[in-house]
PDB file of C-alpha atoms and ligand atoms in Angstrom:
ATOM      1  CA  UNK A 907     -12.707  34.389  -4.000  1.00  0.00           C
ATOM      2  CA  UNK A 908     -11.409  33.924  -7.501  1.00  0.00           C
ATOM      3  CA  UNK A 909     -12.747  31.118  -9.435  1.00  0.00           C
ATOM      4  CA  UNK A 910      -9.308  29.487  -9.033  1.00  0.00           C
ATOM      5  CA  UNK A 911      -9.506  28.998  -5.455  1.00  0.00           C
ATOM      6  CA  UNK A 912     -13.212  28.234  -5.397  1.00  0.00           C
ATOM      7  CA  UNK A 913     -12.557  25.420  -7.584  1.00  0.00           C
ATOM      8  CA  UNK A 914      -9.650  24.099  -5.106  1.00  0.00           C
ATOM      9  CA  UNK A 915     -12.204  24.728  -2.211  1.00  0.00           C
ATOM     10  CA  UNK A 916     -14.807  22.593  -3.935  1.00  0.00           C
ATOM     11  CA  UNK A 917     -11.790  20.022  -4.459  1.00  0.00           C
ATOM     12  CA  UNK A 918     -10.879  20.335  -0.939  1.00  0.00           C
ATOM     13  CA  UNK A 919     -14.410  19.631   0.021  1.00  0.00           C
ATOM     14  CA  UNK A 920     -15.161  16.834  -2.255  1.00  0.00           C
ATOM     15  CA  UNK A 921     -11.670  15.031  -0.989  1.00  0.00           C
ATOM     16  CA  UNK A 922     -12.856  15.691   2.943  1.00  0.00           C
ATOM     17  CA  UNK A 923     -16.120  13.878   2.241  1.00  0.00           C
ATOM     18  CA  UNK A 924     -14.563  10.936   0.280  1.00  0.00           C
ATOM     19  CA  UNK A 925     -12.029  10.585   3.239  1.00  0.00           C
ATOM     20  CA  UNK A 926     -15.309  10.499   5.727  1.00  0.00           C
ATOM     21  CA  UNK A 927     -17.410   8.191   3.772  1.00  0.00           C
ATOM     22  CA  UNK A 928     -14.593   5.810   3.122  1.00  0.00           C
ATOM     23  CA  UNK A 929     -13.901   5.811   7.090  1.00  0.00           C
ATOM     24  CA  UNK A 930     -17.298   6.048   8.076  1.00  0.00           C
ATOM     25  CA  UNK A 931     -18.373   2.433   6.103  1.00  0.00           C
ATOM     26  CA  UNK A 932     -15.528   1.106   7.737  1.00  0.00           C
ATOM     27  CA  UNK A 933     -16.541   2.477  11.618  1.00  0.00           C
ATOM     28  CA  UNK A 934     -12.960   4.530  11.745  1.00  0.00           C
ATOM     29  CA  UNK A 935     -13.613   8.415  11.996  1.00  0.00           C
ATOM     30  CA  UNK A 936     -11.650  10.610   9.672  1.00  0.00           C
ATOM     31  CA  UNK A 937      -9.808  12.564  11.939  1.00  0.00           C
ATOM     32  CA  UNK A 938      -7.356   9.751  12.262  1.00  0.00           C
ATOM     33  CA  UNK A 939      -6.414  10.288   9.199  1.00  0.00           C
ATOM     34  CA  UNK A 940      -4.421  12.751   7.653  1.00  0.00           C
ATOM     35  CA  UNK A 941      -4.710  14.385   4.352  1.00  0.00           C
ATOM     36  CA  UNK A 942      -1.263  15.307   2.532  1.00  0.00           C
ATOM     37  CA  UNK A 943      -1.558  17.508  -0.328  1.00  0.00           C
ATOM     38  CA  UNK A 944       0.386  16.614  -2.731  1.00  0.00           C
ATOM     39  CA  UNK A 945       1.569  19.657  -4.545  1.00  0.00           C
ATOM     40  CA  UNK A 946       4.238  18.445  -7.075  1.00  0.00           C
ATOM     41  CA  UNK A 947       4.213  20.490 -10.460  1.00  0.00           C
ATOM     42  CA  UNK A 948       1.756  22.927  -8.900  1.00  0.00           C
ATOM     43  CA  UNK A 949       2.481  26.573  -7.916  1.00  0.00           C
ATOM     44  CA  UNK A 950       2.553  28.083  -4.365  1.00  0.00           C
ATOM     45  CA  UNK A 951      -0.091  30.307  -5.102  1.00  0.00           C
ATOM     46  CA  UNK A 952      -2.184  27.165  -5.193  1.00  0.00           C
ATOM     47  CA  UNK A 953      -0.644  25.603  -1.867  1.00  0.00           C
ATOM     48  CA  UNK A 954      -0.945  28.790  -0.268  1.00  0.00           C
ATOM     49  CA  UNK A 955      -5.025  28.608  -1.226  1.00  0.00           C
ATOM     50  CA  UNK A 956      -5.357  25.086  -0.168  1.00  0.00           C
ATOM     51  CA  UNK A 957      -3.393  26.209   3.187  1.00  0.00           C
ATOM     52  CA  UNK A 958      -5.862  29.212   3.762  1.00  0.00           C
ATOM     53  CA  UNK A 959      -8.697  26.504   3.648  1.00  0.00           C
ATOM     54  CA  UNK A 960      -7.074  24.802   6.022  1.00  0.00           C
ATOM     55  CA  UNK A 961      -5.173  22.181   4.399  1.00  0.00           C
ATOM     56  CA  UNK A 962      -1.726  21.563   7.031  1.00  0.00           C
ATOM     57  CA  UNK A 963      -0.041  18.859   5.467  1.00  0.00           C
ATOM     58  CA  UNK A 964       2.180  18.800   1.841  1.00  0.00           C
ATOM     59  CA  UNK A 965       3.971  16.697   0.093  1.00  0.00           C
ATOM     60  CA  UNK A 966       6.493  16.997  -2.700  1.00  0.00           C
ATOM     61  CA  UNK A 967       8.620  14.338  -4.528  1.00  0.00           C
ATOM     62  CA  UNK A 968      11.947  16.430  -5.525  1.00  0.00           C
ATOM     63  CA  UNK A 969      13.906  18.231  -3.492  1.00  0.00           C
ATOM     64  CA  UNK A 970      14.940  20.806  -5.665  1.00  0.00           C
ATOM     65  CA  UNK A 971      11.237  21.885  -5.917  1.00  0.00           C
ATOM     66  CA  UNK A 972      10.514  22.237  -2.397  1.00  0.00           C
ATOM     67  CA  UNK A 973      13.739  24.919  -2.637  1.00  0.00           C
ATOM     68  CA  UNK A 974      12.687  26.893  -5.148  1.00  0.00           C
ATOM     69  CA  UNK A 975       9.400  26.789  -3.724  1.00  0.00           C
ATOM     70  CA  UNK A 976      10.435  28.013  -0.485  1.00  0.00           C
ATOM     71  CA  UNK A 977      10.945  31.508  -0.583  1.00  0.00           C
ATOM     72  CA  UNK A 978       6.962  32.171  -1.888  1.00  0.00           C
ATOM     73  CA  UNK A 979       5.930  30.288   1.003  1.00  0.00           C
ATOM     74  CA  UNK A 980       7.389  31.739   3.990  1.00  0.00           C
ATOM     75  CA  UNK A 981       5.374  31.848   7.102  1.00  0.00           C
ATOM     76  CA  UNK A 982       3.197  28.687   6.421  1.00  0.00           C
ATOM     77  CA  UNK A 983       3.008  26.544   9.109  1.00  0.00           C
ATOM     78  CA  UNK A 984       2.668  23.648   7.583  1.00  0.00           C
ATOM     79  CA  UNK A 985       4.270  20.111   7.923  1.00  0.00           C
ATOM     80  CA  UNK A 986       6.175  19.351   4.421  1.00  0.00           C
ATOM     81  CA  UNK A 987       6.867  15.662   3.457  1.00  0.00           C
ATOM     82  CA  UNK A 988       9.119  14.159   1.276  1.00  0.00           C
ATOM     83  CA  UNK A 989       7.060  11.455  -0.624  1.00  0.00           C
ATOM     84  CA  UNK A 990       9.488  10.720  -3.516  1.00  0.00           C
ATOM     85  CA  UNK A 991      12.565   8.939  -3.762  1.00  0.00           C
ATOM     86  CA  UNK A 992      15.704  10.338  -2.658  1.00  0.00           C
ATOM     87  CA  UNK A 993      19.421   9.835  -3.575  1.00  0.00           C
ATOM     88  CA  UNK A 994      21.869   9.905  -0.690  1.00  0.00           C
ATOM     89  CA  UNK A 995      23.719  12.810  -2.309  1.00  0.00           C
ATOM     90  CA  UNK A 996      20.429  14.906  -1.524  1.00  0.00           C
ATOM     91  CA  UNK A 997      19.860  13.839   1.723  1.00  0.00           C
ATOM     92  CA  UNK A 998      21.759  16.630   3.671  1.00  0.00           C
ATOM     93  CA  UNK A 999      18.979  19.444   1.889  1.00  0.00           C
ATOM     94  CA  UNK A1000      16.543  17.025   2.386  1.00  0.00           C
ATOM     95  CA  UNK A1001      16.943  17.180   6.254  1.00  0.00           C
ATOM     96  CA  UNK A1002      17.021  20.789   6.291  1.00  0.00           C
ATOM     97  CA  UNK A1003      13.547  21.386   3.779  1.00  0.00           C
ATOM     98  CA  UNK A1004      11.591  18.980   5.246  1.00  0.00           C
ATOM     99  CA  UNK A1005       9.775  17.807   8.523  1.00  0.00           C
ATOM    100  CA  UNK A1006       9.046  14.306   7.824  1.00  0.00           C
ATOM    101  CA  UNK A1007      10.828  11.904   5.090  1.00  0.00           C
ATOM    102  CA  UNK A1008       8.292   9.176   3.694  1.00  0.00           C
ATOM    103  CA  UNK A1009      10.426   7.815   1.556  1.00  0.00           C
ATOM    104  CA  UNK A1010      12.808   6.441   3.416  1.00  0.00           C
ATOM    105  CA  UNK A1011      13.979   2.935   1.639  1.00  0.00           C
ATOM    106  CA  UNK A1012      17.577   1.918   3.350  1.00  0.00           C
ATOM    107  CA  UNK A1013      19.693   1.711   6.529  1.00  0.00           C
ATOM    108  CA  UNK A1014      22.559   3.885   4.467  1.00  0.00           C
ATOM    109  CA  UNK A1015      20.095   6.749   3.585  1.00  0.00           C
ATOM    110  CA  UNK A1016      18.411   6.744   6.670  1.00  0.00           C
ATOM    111  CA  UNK A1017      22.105   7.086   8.621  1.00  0.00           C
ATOM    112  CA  UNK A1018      22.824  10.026   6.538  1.00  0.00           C
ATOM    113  CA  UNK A1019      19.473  11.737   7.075  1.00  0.00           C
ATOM    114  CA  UNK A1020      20.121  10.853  10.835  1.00  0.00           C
ATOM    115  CA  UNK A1021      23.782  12.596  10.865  1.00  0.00           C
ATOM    116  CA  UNK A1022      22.485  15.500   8.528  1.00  0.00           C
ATOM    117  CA  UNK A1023      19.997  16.697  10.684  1.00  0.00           C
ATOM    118  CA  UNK A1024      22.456  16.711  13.656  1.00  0.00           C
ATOM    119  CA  UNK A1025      24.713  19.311  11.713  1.00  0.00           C
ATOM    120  CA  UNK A1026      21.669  21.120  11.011  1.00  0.00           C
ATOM    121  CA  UNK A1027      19.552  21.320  14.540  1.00  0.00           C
ATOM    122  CA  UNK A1028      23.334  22.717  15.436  1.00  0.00           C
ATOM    123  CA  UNK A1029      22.984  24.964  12.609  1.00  0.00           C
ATOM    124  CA  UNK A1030      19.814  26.070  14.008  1.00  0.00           C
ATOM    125  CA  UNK A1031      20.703  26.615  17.552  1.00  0.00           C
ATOM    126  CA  UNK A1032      23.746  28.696  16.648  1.00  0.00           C
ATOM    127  CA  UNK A1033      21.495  31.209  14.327  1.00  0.00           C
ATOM    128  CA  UNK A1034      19.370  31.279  16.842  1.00  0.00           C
ATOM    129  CA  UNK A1035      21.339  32.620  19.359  1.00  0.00           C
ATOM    130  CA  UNK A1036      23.002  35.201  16.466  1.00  0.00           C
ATOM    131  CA  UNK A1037      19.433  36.040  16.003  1.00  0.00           C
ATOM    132  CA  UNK A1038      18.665  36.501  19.960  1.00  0.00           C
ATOM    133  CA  UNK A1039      22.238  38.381  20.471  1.00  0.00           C
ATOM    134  CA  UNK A1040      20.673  40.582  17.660  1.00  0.00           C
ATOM    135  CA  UNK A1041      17.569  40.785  20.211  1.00  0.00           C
ATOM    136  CA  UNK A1042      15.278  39.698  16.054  1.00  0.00           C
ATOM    137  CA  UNK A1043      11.906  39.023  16.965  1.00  0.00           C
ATOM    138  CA  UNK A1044      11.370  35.825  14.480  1.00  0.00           C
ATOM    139  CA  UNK A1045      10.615  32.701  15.627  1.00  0.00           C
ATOM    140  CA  UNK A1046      12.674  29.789  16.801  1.00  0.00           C
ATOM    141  CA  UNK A1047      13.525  27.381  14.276  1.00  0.00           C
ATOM    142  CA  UNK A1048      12.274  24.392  15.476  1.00  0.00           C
ATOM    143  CA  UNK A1049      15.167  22.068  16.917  1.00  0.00           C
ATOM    144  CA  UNK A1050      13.922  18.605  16.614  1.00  0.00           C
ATOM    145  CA  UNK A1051      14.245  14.895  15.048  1.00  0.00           C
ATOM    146  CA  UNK A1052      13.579  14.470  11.692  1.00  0.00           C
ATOM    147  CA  UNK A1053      10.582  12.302  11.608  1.00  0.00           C
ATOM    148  CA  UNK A1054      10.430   9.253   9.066  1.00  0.00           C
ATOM    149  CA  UNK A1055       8.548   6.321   6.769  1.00  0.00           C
ATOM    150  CA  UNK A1056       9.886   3.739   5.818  1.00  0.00           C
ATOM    151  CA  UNK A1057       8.277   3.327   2.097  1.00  0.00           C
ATOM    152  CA  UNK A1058       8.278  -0.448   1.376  1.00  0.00           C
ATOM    153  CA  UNK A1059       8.184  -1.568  -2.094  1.00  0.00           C
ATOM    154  CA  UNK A1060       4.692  -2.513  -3.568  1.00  0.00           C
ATOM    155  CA  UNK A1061       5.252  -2.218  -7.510  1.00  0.00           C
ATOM    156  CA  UNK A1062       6.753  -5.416  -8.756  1.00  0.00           C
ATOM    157  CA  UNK A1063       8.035  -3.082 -11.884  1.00  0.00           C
ATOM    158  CA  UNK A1064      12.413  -2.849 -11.712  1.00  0.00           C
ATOM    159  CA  UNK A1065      12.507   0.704 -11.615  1.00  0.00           C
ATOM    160  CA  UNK A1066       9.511   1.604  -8.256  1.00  0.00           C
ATOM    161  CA  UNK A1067      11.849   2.301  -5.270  1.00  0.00           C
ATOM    162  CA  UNK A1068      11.081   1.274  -2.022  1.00  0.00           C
ATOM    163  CA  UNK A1069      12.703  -1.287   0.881  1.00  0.00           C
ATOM    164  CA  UNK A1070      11.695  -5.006   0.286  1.00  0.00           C
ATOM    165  CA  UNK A1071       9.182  -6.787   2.697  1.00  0.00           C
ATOM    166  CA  UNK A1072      11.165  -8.952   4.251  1.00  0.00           C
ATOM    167  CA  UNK A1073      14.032  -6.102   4.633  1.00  0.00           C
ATOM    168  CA  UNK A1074      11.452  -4.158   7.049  1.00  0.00           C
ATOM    169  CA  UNK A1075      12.456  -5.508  10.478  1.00  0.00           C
ATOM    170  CA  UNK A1076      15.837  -5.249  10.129  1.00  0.00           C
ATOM    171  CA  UNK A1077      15.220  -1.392   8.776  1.00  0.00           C
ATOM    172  CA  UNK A1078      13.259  -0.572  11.919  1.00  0.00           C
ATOM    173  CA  UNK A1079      15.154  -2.121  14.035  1.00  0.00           C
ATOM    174  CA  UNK A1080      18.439  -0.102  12.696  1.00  0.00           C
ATOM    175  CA  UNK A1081      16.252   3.328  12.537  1.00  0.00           C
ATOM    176  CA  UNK A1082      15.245   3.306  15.769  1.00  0.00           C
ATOM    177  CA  UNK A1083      19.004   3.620  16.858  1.00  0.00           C
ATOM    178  CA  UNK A1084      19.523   6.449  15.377  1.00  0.00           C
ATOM    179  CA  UNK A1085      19.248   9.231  17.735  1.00  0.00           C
ATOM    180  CA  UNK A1086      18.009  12.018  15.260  1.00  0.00           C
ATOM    181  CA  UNK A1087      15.020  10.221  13.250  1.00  0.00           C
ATOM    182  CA  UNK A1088      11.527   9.918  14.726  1.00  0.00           C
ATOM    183  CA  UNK A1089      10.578   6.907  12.897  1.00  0.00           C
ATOM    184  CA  UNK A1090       6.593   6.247  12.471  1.00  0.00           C
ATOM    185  CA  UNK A1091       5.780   4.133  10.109  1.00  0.00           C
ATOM    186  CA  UNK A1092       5.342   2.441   6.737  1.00  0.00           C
ATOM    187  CA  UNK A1093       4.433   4.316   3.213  1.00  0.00           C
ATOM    188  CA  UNK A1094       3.966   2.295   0.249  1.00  0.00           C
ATOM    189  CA  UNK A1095       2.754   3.229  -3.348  1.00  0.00           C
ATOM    190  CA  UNK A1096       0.904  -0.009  -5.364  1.00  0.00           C
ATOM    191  CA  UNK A1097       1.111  -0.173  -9.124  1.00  0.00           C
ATOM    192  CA  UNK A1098      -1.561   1.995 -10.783  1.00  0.00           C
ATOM    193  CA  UNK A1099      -4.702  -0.656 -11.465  1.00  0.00           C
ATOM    194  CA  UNK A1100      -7.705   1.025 -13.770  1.00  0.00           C
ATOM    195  CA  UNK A1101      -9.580  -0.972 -11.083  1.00  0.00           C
ATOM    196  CA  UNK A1102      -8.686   0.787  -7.753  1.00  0.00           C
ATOM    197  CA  UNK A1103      -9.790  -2.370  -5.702  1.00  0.00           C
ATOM    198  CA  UNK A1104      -6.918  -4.181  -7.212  1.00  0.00           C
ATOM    199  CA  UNK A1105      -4.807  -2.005  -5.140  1.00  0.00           C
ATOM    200  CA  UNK A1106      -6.204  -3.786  -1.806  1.00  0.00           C
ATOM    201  CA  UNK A1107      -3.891  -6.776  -1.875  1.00  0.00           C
ATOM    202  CA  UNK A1108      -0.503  -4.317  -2.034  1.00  0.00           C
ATOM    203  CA  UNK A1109      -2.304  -2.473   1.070  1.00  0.00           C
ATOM    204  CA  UNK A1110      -3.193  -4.926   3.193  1.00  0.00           C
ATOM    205  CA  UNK A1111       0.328  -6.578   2.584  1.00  0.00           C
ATOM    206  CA  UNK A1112       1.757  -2.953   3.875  1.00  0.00           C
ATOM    207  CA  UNK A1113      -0.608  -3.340   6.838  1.00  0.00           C
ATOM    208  CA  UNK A1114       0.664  -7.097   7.770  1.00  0.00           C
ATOM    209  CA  UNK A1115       4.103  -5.613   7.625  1.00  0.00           C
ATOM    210  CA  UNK A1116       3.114  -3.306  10.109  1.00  0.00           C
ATOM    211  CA  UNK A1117       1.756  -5.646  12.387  1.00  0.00           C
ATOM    212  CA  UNK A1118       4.429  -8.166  11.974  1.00  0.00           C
ATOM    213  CA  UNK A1119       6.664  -5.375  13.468  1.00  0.00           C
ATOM    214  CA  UNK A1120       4.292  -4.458  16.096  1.00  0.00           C
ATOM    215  CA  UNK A1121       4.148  -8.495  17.173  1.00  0.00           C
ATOM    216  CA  UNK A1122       7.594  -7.994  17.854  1.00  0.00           C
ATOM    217  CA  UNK A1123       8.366  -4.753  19.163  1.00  0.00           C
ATOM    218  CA  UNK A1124       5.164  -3.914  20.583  1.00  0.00           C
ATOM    219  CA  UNK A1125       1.742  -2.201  19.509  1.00  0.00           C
ATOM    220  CA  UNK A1126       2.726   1.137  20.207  1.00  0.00           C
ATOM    221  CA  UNK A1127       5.421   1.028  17.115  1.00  0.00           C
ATOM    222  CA  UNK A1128       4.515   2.113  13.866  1.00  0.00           C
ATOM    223  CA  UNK A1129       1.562   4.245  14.281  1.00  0.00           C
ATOM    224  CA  UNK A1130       1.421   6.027  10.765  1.00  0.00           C
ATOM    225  CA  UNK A1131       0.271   3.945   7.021  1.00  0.00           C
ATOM    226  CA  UNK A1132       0.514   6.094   4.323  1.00  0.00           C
ATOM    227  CA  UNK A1133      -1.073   4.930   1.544  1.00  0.00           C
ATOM    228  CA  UNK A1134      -3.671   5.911  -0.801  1.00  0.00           C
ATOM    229  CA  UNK A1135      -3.783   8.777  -3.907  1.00  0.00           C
ATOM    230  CA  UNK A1136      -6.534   9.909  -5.724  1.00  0.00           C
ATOM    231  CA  UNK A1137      -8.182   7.335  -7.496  1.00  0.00           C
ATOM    232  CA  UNK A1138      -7.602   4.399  -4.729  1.00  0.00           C
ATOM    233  CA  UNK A1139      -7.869   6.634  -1.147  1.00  0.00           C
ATOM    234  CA  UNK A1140     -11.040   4.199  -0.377  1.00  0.00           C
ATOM    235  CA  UNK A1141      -9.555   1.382  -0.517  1.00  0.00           C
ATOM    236  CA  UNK A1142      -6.670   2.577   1.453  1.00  0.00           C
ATOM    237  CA  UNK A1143      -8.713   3.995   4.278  1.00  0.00           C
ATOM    238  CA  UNK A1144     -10.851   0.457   4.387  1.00  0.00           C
ATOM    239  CA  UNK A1145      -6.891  -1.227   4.649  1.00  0.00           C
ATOM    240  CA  UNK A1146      -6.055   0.955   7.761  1.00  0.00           C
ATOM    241  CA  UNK A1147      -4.359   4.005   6.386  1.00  0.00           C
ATOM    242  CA  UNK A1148      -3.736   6.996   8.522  1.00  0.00           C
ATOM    243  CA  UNK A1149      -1.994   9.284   6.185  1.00  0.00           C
ATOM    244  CA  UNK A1150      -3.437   9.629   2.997  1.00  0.00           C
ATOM    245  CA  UNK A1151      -1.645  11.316  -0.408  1.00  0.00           C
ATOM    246  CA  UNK A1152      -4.016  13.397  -2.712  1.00  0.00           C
ATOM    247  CA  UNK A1153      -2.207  15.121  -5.706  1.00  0.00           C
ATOM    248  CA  UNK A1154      -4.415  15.524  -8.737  1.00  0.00           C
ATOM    249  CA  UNK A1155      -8.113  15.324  -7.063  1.00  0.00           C
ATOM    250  CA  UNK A1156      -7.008  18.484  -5.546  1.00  0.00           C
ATOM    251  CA  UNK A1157      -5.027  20.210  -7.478  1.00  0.00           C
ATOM    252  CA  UNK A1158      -6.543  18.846 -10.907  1.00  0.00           C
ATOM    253  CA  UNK A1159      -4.107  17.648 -13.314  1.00  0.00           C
ATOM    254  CA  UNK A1160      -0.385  17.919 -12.799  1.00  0.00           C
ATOM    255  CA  UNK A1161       1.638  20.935 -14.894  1.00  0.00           C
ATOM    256  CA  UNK A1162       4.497  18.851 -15.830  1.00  0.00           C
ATOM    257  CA  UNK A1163       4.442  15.074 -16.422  1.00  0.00           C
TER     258      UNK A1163
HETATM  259  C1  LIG B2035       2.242  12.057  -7.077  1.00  0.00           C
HETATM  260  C2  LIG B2035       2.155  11.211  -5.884  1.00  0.00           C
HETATM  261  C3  LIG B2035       0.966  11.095  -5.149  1.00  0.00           C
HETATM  262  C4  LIG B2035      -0.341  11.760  -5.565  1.00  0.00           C
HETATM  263  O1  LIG B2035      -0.895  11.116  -6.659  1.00  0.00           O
HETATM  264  P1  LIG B2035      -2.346  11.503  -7.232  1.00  0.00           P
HETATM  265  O2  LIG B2035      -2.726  10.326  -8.032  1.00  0.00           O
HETATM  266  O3  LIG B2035      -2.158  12.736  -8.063  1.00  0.00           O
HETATM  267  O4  LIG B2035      -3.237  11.733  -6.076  1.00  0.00           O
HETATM  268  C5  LIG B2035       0.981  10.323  -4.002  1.00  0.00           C
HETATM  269  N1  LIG B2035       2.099   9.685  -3.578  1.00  0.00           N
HETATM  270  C6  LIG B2035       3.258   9.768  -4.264  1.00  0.00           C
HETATM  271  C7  LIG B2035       4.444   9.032  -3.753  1.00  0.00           C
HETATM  272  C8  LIG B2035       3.319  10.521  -5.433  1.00  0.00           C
HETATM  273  O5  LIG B2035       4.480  10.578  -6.107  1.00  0.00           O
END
């Protein structure tokens, strides 16, 4: 093992047991909750060590990056998330590169993310049978819904995206027509506090959001909270998350800002 990937390893390790210890004090176990990497700025050589130790889950916050990223990663079978935000102009690639969009922040995006992956599970179904009439042995591209978050605005600054609180019902309520989106739950991203347990009020708010919608629509809805990054995963996990985002305690400092 190169000292590169023993270092991610150790990461990987020292993430795992903060995850446990952090679910354990609060009598949840940690396999009901999910670790994303999130590999922004960082190379596939590094994802492709993190996947090797087992590591299933990434997210990336540009679109463009998860393309250019693609071709060095081919054969991973890994479950890619969309975590930042994302125009409506992109939302056509973004239905095609990813499996699950966290960001997803209004009724107009999420309708074009719902008619884009229509056009391309038909995509997929034709090449597939060019691809069986060719009598190819590579596997099916999966045909399925494109599954979403809706990411819920927790950073009173202008310029933090997200879907207001109160706009949440009627969001959810307007997703779950759409045919071709899988929605699961809420994602939100508090202000960055030196103090991680200032972060608990914005998470607990996401949580009461969640069960507001489940008073309503029943307490099957809304499985998934994704919340908590490196410095504030604790807290988080003691608020209910189920999906957790790790970028730098991973991966060690970011290689752009
Ligand atoms: C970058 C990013 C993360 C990871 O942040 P770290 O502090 O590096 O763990 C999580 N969620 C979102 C939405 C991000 O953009």
């Amino acid at each position: 093992m190169s000292s590169a990937s023993a270092e991610l390893a150790e990461n990987l390790a020292r993430v795992r047991e903060r995850i446990e210890l952090a679910a354990s004090r609060v009598g949840r176990r940690a396999e009901e909750i999910t670790l994303v990497a999130v590999s922004k700025t960082h190379s596939p050589r590094k994802i492709q060590e993190l996947y090797a130790a087992g590591v299933r889950h990434f997210g990336e916050n540009r679109v463009q990056e998860r393309e250019s990223k693609l071709a060095h990663l081919a054969g991973l079978e890994a479950t890619w998330h969309m975590i930042g935000h994302l125009q409506k102009n992109k939302a056509a690639r973004a239905a095609a590169l990813f499996d699950s969009i966290d960001s997803v922040d209004s009724a107009a995006l999420a309708e074009k993310l719902s008619r884009a992956r229509t056009d391309f599970n038909e995509k997929v179904t034709e090449s597939t049978e060019e691809r069986n009439a060719k009598k190819e042995s590579e596997p099916l591209a999966k045909r399925n819904r494109l599954r979403v978050l809706i990411e819920v605005k927790l950073d009173p600054e202008p310029a933090k995206s997200g879907a207001a609180g109160e706009d949440v019902m009627r969001l959810v309520e307007a997703i779950l027509h759409m045919p071709q989106l899988d929605l699961r739950g809420l994602m939100g991203v508090p202000p960055y506090f030196d103090n991680p347990e200032e972060a608990r009020p914005p998470f607990r708010h996401l949580r009461e959001l969640r069960d507001a919608v489940r008073a309503r629509l029943g307490p099957e809805i809304l499985p998934v909270l994704s919340m908590g990054m490196s410095h504030d995963v604790e807290i988080a996990i003691d608020e209910g998350a189920t999906e957790v985002r790790i970028g730098t305690a991973l991966f060690g400092a970011r290689e752009r800002a």
